[in-house]
mmCIF file of C-alpha atoms in Angstrom:
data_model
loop_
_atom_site.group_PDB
_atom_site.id
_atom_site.type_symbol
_atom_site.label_atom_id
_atom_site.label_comp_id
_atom_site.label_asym_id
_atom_site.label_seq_id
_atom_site.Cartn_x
_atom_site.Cartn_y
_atom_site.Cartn_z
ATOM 1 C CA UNK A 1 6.229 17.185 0.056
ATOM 2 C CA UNK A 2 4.384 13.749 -0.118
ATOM 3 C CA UNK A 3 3.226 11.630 2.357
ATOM 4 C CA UNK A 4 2.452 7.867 1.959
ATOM 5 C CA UNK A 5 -0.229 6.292 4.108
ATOM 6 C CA UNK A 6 -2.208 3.825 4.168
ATOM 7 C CA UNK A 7 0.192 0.536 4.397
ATOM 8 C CA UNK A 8 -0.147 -2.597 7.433
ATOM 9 C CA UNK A 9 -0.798 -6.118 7.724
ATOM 10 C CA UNK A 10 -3.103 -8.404 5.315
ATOM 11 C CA UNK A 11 -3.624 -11.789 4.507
ATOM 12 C CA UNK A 12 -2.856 -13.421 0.987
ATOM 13 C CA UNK A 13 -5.895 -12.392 -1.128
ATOM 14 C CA UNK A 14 -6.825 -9.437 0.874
ATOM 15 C CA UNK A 15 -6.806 -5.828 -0.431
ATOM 16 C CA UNK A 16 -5.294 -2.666 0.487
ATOM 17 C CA UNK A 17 -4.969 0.675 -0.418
ATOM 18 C CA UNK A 18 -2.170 3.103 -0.447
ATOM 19 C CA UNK A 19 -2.505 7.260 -0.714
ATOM 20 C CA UNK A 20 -0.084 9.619 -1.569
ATOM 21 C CA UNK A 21 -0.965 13.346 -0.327
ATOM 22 C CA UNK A 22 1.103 15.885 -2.342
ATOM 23 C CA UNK A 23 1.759 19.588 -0.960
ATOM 24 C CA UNK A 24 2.275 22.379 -3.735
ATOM 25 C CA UNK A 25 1.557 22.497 -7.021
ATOM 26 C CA UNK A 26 1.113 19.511 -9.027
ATOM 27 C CA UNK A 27 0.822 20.938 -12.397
ATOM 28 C CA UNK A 28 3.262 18.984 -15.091
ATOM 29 C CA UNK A 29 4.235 16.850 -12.557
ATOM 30 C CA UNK A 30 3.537 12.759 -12.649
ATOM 31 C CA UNK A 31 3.470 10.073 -9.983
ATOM 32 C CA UNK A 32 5.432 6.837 -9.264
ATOM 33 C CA UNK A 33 5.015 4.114 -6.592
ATOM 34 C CA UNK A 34 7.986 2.289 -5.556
ATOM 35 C CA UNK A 35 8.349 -0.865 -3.680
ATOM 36 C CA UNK A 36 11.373 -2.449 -1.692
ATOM 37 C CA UNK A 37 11.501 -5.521 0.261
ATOM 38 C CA UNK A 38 14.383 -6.544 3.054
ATOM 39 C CA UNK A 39 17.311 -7.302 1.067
ATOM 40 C CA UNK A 40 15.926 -6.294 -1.995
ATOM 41 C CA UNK A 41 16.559 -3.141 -4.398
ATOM 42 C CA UNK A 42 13.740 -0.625 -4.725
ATOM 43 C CA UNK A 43 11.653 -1.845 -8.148
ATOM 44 C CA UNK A 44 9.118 -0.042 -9.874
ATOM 45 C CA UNK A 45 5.181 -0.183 -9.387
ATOM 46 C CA UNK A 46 3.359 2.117 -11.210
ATOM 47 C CA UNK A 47 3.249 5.629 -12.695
ATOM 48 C CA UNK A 48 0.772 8.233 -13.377
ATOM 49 C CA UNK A 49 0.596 11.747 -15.179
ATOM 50 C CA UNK A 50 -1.668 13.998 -12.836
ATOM 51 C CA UNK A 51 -2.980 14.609 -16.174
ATOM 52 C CA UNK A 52 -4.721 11.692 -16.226
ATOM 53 C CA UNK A 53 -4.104 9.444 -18.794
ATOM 54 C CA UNK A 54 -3.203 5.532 -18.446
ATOM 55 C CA UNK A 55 -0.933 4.107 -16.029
ATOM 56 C CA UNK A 56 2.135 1.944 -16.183
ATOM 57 C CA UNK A 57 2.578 -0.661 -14.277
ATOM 58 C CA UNK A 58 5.297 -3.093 -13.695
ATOM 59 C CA UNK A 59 4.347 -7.092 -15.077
ATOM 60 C CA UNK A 60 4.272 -8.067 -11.107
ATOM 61 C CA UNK A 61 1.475 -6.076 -9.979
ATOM 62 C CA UNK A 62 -0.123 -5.942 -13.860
ATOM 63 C CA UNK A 63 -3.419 -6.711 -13.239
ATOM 64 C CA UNK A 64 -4.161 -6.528 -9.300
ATOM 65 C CA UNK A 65 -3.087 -3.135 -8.455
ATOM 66 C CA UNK A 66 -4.544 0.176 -10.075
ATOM 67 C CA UNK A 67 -2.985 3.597 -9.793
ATOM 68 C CA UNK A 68 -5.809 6.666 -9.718
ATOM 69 C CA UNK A 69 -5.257 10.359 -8.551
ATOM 70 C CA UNK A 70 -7.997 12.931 -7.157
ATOM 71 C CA UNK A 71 -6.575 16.510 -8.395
ATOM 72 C CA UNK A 72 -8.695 17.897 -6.266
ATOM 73 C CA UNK A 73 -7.267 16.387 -3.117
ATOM 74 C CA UNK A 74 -3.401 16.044 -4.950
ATOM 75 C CA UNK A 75 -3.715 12.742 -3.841
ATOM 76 C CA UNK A 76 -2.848 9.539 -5.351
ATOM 77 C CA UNK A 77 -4.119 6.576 -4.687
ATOM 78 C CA UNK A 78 -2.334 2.822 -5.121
ATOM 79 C CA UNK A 79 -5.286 0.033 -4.672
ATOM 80 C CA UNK A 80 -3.876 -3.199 -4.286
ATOM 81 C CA UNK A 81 -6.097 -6.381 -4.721
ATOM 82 C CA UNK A 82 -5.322 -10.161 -4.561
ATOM 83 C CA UNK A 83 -2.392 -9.385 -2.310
ATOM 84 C CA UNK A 84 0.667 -11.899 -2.056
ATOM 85 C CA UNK A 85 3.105 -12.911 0.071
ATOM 86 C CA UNK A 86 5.746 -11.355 -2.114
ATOM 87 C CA UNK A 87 4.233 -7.898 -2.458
ATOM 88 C CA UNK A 88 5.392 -7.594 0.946
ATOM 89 C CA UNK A 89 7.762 -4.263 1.171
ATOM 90 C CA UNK A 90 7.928 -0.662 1.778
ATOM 91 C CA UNK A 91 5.754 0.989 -0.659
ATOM 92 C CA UNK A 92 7.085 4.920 -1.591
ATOM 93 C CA UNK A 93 5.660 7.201 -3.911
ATOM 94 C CA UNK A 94 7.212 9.949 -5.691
ATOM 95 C CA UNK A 95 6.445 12.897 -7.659
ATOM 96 C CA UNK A 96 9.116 13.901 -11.193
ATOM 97 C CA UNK A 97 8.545 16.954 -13.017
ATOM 98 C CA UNK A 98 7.198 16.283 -16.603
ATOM 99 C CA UNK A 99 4.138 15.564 -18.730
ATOM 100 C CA UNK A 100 4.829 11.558 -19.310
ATOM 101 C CA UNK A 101 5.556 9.150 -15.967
ATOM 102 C CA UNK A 102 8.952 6.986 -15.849
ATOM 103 C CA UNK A 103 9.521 3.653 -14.263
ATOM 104 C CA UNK A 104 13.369 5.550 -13.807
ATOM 105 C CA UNK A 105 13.993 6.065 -10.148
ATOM 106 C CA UNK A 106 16.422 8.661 -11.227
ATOM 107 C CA UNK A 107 13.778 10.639 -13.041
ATOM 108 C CA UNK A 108 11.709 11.245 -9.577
ATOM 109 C CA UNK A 109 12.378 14.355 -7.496
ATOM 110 C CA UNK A 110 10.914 14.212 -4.637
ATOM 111 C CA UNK A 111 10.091 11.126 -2.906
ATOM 112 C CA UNK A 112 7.818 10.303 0.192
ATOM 113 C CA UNK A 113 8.684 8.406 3.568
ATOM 114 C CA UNK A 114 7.176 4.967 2.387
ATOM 115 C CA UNK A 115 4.490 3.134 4.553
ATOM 116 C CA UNK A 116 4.854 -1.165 5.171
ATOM 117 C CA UNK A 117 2.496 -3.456 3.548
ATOM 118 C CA UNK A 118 2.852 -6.858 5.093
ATOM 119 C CA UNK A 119 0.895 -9.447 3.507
ATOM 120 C CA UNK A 120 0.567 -12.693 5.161
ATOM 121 C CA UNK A 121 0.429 -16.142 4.038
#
């Protein structure tokens, strides 16, 4: 199981950040965040081994947000700086079973309940 936290309201510049608390094991497993906004398909917003390694990120958050993960507490963290308007959406992470992370919905298995980021202008 996963569970998101950390979302709520912030103005345009602020900073946020997101954590994603995975239950059982987390060995061979890697780490997505997802995003969708009213009206909007769910898009892509970064992916992690829990491995370590680099992490992916889509060109919209490149940049201002940063993915890490603390094996210890199989969490995962999404820190968001210099916040828009437009990052505005239900953030949801999600765990696939693999060495390498994917930017595939479709390759995700399990999937958390998503927590709202509101950024104000």
């Amino acid at each position: 199981q996963l569970q998101a936290s950390g979302g709520g309201l912030v103005q345009a510049g602020g900073s946020l950040r997101l954590s994603c608390a995975a239950s059982g094991s987390t060995f061979s497993r890697y780490m997505g965040w997802f995003r969708q906004a009213p009206g909007k398909e769910r898009e892509f917003v970064g992916t992690v081994s829990w491995r370590g390694g680099s992490a992916s990120y889509a060109d919209s958050v490149k940049g201002r947000f940063t993915i890490s993960n603390d094996n210890a507490k199989n969490t995962v963290y999404l820190q968001m700086n210099s916040l828009k308007p437009e990052d505005t959406a239900v953030y949801y992470c999600a765990a696939g079973i693999g060495l390498n992370g994917s930017d595939q919905e479709i390759d995700y298995d399990y999937w958390g309940q998503g927590t709202q980021v509101t950024v104000s202008s």
